[in-house]
Amino acid sequence: MKLSIEDVVYVADLARLEFNDDELKIYCEQLTNILDYAEKLNELDTTNTQPTAHVLPINNVLREDIVLPSLDREKALQNAPSQENGCFKVPKVID
Amino acid sequence: MELFNLTIHETIELINKKEVSYKDVVENYLNRIDKVEDKVGSILKIMGEQSLKSACALDEKGVKAEGLMGIPYGLKDNISTDGVETTCASKMLANYIPPYNATVVEKLQKSGSIIIAKTNMDEFAMGSSTENSRFKKTHNPWNLDKVPGGSSGGSAASVAAGEVAFSLGSDTGGSIRQPASFCGVVGLKPTYGMVSRYGLIAFASSLDQIGPLTKDVKDCAIVLNAISGHDEKDSTSVKTQTKDYTSNLSKEIKGIKIGVPKEYFQEGLNEEVKKSVEDAIDYYKEMGAEIIPTSLPYTEYALSAYYIISSAEASSNLARYDGIRYGYQAENFDNLIDLYRKTRSEGFGEEVKRRIMLGTYALSSGYYDAYYKKALQVRTLIKEDFDKVFKTCDIILSPTCPTTAFGLGEKSNDPLAMYLSDIYTVPVNISGIPAISIPCGFDKNNLPIGLQLIGRPFEEEVLLKVGYSFEQGTDYHKKRASI
């Protein structure tokens, strides 16, 4: 599967990443190589095979609905690059 | 005899005999760090003052030495420590200070062991050589021109160099066992769900598991005792019976059935590695084990499936790094989307971005079925391979890696070649089962070789017993890097 530069730009946009032209070229080549390697999976017929997303037979782990202590506001905000009035501060979203 | 060369159980014995104090032990390791860290580079943060204080407190109280009491350890820098930087060796988290402890850190604290270092790693645990760290290179203590393996390279090298008595790493596709093999130490990836992942910064959640790196198998059992068990804060942790993993260790393994899968001994396996592993098989034969030639036919598909699944999960897990709540934030940006883009492009290193791209592609509309779903289906086949073999075998034996440690810089420009280093370790993560790497020889350049033992889910005690037996008949685990 040969990726085009446009494919890489599209995926980068989905991933919220940006690359310069040189990087795009390198990623294009490397991702193509890795995907070529992954093509190997298509040698296998998996029509009747269930996918395994998770190895353990655990489902719907529930606990009693009891209020437990959570992080206080100060601690939750201690790593925020930008904060104001006890809230995370983000750039303006709507003009 | 220098204290830093001793195992945990030997150290505990000395403290009990009052031959050394808790302070002596921590001091000895700190001095050792002082002496060799410039050469090894396995540590991102040394916690000297705090650790000495903890040791002195134990001396003052006259606490009885047992288990891990007073034993200094290193923690991979993707495991959260309350109030202490936890960077994932990434610019993205360079100044991140977790507001809570990982469950394993709490458990180790309860056991009385003392954290003395946060160890280097591949950025976000993505890599097989620790060269992807954004902060420093780690060197293999056996040969400083070689990589320590990865991604828990700092954890493995620090144990091998005697900078810490043991360490914790995380293993997503071999990240404990491969560096353990390269550095000549013992490394265990427990069954998925055995050890709480709460506070482990996520890479691929269905594959990640925390485990110990130690100087011998008995130490590994001691650490596993301390860190395993159900945790309400991790909904994938399993309610298992509490066991004492040291109680079952013996040389006697007569009648145990050891499967040897032919797919792990084919092209690409270094001859010297092969010879050492075959010697190990001979040892077990002599000890009365039943050696069963077996087959895991889907092995050759494991690496492809692994890179699709782990990258897909990573792309989703790492979406949280947006520059808003914690972590790096780009300085100049025009709007919110631009802030995300610049923050992520500047904050993540090359390999991390490559995996996010691969994962995003595999999950994107039109390719989801072809790549991600396909990989999950192949995951089922690989898991069934193991289930079948474990009907007739108690454990499976293989090399941990196809080669010994490779040179620094040797594979850093070829991602695919780097990935191939994990070819014998990834099937274990895909299947969620436990495996241990123990030293089983040296190549002609005196680089360590690792033997991998793979077990049934939640049968760590069998792995530890069979590994312990090997140590009783050999002395590879007693060799120390002369640095």
Short mmCIF file of C-alpha atoms in Angstrom, two decimals, chain B residues 24-224:
data_model
loop_
_atom_site.label_atom_id
_atom_site.label_comp_id
_atom_site.label_asym_id
_atom_site.label_seq_id
_atom_site.Cartn_x
_atom_site.Cartn_y
_atom_site.Cartn_z
CA ASP B 24 24.84 1.65 54.74
CA VAL B 25 22.85 -0.02 51.99
CA VAL B 26 21.29 3.13 50.55
CA GLU B 27 24.59 5.00 50.86
CA ASN B 28 26.43 2.24 49.06
CA TYR B 29 24.02 2.42 46.11
CA LEU B 30 24.13 6.23 46.02
CA ASN B 31 27.94 6.10 45.96
CA ARG B 32 27.77 3.59 43.17
CA ILE B 33 25.47 5.91 41.20
CA ASP B 34 27.96 8.69 41.80
CA LYS B 35 30.73 6.56 40.42
CA VAL B 36 29.21 4.98 37.31
CA GLU B 37 26.19 7.06 36.26
CA ASP B 38 28.30 9.30 33.99
CA LYS B 39 29.15 6.22 31.97
CA VAL B 40 25.82 4.35 32.08
CA GLY B 41 23.33 7.22 31.90
CA SER B 42 20.41 5.13 33.12
CA ILE B 43 18.90 7.66 35.51
CA LEU B 44 16.77 10.75 34.93
CA LYS B 45 16.40 11.77 38.56
CA ILE B 46 18.29 10.72 41.68
CA MET B 47 16.42 10.94 44.96
CA GLY B 48 19.44 10.99 47.29
CA GLU B 49 18.47 13.07 50.25
CA GLN B 50 14.98 11.68 50.59
CA SER B 51 16.15 8.08 50.32
CA LEU B 52 18.86 8.51 52.96
CA LYS B 53 16.31 10.02 55.29
CA SER B 54 13.98 7.03 54.83
CA ALA B 55 16.87 4.62 55.50
CA CYS B 56 17.94 6.45 58.69
CA ALA B 57 14.35 6.37 59.92
CA LEU B 58 14.31 2.57 59.55
CA ASP B 59 17.59 2.30 61.47
CA GLU B 60 16.30 4.50 64.26
CA LYS B 61 13.13 2.49 64.63
CA GLY B 62 15.12 -0.75 64.49
CA VAL B 63 12.73 -2.22 61.92
CA LYS B 64 13.15 -5.95 61.25
CA ALA B 65 14.53 -6.68 57.80
CA GLU B 66 12.30 -8.84 55.60
CA GLY B 67 10.89 -8.77 52.09
CA LEU B 68 11.89 -5.45 50.57
CA MET B 69 12.44 -3.48 53.77
CA GLY B 70 14.94 -0.69 53.16
CA ILE B 71 15.87 -1.97 49.69
CA PRO B 72 16.65 0.86 47.23
CA TYR B 73 14.96 0.68 43.85
CA GLY B 74 14.63 2.48 40.53
CA LEU B 75 11.32 3.30 38.87
CA LYS B 76 10.76 3.69 35.15
CA ASP B 77 9.87 7.29 34.47
CA ASN B 78 6.41 6.47 33.10
CA ILE B 79 5.21 5.39 36.56
CA SER B 80 3.65 8.24 38.52
CA THR B 81 5.27 9.54 41.70
CA ASP B 82 3.36 12.09 43.77
CA GLY B 83 5.31 15.35 43.81
CA VAL B 84 8.23 13.99 41.77
CA GLU B 85 8.68 14.63 38.03
CA THR B 86 7.43 11.80 35.82
CA THR B 87 8.51 12.62 32.29
CA CYS B 88 8.10 9.52 30.10
CA ALA B 89 11.46 10.79 28.78
CA SER B 90 9.43 13.22 26.67
CA LYS B 91 9.59 16.95 26.14
CA MET B 92 5.80 16.74 26.40
CA LEU B 93 6.02 15.85 30.11
CA ALA B 94 9.43 17.35 30.93
CA ASN B 95 8.00 19.39 33.83
CA TYR B 96 5.04 17.22 34.71
CA ILE B 97 4.63 16.52 38.43
CA PRO B 98 1.93 13.91 39.12
CA PRO B 99 -0.57 14.79 41.85
CA TYR B 100 -0.79 11.13 42.95
CA ASN B 101 1.19 7.91 43.24
CA ALA B 102 0.81 4.88 41.01
CA THR B 103 -0.59 1.91 42.94
CA VAL B 104 2.72 0.02 42.58
CA VAL B 105 4.52 2.96 44.20
CA GLU B 106 2.08 2.89 47.12
CA LYS B 107 2.57 -0.85 47.44
CA LEU B 108 6.35 -0.59 47.39
CA GLN B 109 6.18 2.16 49.98
CA LYS B 110 4.15 -0.16 52.21
CA SER B 111 6.74 -2.90 51.76
CA GLY B 112 9.37 -0.51 53.12
CA SER B 113 11.50 -0.31 49.99
CA ILE B 114 13.05 3.03 49.16
CA ILE B 115 12.92 4.73 45.78
CA ILE B 116 16.30 6.20 44.83
CA ALA B 117 15.99 6.86 41.10
CA LYS B 118 13.62 7.49 38.21
CA THR B 119 15.06 5.65 35.23
CA ASN B 120 15.51 6.50 31.56
CA MET B 121 13.35 4.98 28.83
CA ASP B 122 12.30 5.36 25.23
CA GLU B 123 9.91 8.29 24.96
CA PHE B 124 6.44 7.07 26.04
CA ALA B 125 7.91 3.53 26.15
CA MET B 126 8.07 3.40 22.35
CA GLY B 127 11.31 1.81 21.26
CA SER B 128 13.69 -1.07 21.76
CA SER B 129 16.97 0.68 22.58
CA THR B 130 16.18 3.66 24.89
CA GLU B 131 17.67 5.85 22.13
CA ASN B 132 14.27 7.53 21.77
CA SER B 133 14.64 9.24 25.15
CA ARG B 134 14.47 13.01 24.65
CA PHE B 135 16.93 13.55 27.51
CA LYS B 136 19.90 11.21 27.38
CA LYS B 137 21.43 8.05 25.96
CA THR B 138 21.72 5.00 28.19
CA HIS B 139 24.69 2.70 27.67
CA ASN B 140 24.81 -1.06 28.22
CA PRO B 141 26.93 -1.69 31.36
CA TRP B 142 28.50 -4.77 29.71
CA ASN B 143 29.75 -2.72 26.77
CA LEU B 144 29.24 1.02 26.76
CA ASP B 145 29.07 1.16 22.94
CA LYS B 146 25.96 -1.03 22.96
CA VAL B 147 22.33 -0.17 23.69
CA PRO B 148 20.74 -1.43 26.91
CA GLY B 149 17.62 -2.43 25.00
CA GLY B 150 14.28 -0.79 25.57
CA SER B 151 12.00 0.63 26.32
CA SER B 152 12.85 -0.02 30.01
CA GLY B 153 16.56 0.40 29.19
CA GLY B 154 17.31 2.62 32.17
CA SER B 155 15.59 0.19 34.53
CA ALA B 156 17.63 -2.76 33.19
CA ALA B 157 20.97 -0.94 32.96
CA SER B 158 20.65 0.50 36.47
CA VAL B 159 20.19 -2.99 37.94
CA ALA B 160 23.02 -4.43 35.83
CA ALA B 161 25.36 -1.59 36.88
CA GLY B 162 24.49 -1.96 40.58
CA GLU B 163 22.98 1.52 40.79
CA VAL B 164 19.75 0.14 42.26
CA ALA B 165 18.94 -3.20 43.92
CA PHE B 166 15.95 -3.73 41.64
CA SER B 167 13.72 -1.69 39.40
CA LEU B 168 10.27 -1.63 37.89
CA GLY B 169 9.70 -1.36 34.18
CA SER B 170 6.70 -1.66 31.89
CA ASP B 171 6.31 -4.20 29.10
CA THR B 172 4.03 -3.54 26.12
CA GLY B 173 5.79 -5.69 23.52
CA GLY B 174 8.92 -6.84 25.33
CA SER B 175 10.03 -3.65 27.05
CA ILE B 176 11.02 -5.44 30.27
CA ARG B 177 12.29 -8.75 28.88
CA GLN B 178 14.33 -7.45 25.94
CA PRO B 179 16.43 -4.98 28.01
CA ALA B 180 16.72 -7.62 30.76
CA SER B 181 18.14 -9.97 28.15
CA PHE B 182 20.55 -7.33 26.77
CA CYS B 183 21.75 -6.31 30.25
CA GLY B 184 22.02 -9.78 31.82
CA VAL B 185 19.34 -9.38 34.48
CA VAL B 186 16.03 -11.07 35.25
CA GLY B 187 12.90 -9.39 33.87
CA LEU B 188 9.29 -10.50 34.33
CA LYS B 189 6.20 -9.45 32.44
CA PRO B 190 3.35 -10.62 34.65
CA THR B 191 -0.02 -11.82 33.33
CA TYR B 192 -2.16 -8.92 32.11
CA GLY B 193 -4.23 -7.88 35.12
CA MET B 194 -1.79 -9.19 37.79
CA VAL B 195 -0.28 -5.81 38.60
CA SER B 196 -2.31 -2.61 38.75
CA ARG B 197 -1.69 -0.16 35.92
CA TYR B 198 -3.15 2.75 37.89
CA GLY B 199 -0.63 5.58 37.55
CA LEU B 200 1.26 3.96 34.68
CA ILE B 201 1.19 6.51 31.88
CA ALA B 202 -0.64 4.67 29.14
CA PHE B 203 0.93 3.57 25.86
CA ALA B 204 -1.25 0.64 24.70
CA SER B 205 -3.72 -0.16 27.44
CA SER B 206 -4.62 -3.71 26.40
CA LEU B 207 -0.95 -4.72 26.30
CA ASP B 208 0.88 -2.65 28.99
CA GLN B 209 1.92 -4.39 32.17
CA ILE B 210 4.29 -3.34 34.98
CA GLY B 211 6.90 -5.82 36.19
CA PRO B 212 10.21 -6.24 38.05
CA LEU B 213 13.82 -6.24 36.84
CA THR B 214 16.12 -7.95 39.35
CA LYS B 215 19.50 -9.61 39.83
CA ASP B 216 18.05 -13.10 40.23
CA VAL B 217 14.79 -15.07 40.19
CA LYS B 218 14.30 -15.11 43.96
CA ASP B 219 14.48 -11.30 43.99
CA CYS B 220 11.92 -11.25 41.20
CA ALA B 221 9.54 -13.35 43.33
CA ILE B 222 10.06 -11.01 46.30
CA VAL B 223 9.20 -7.94 44.22
CA LEU B 224 6.21 -9.66 42.62
#
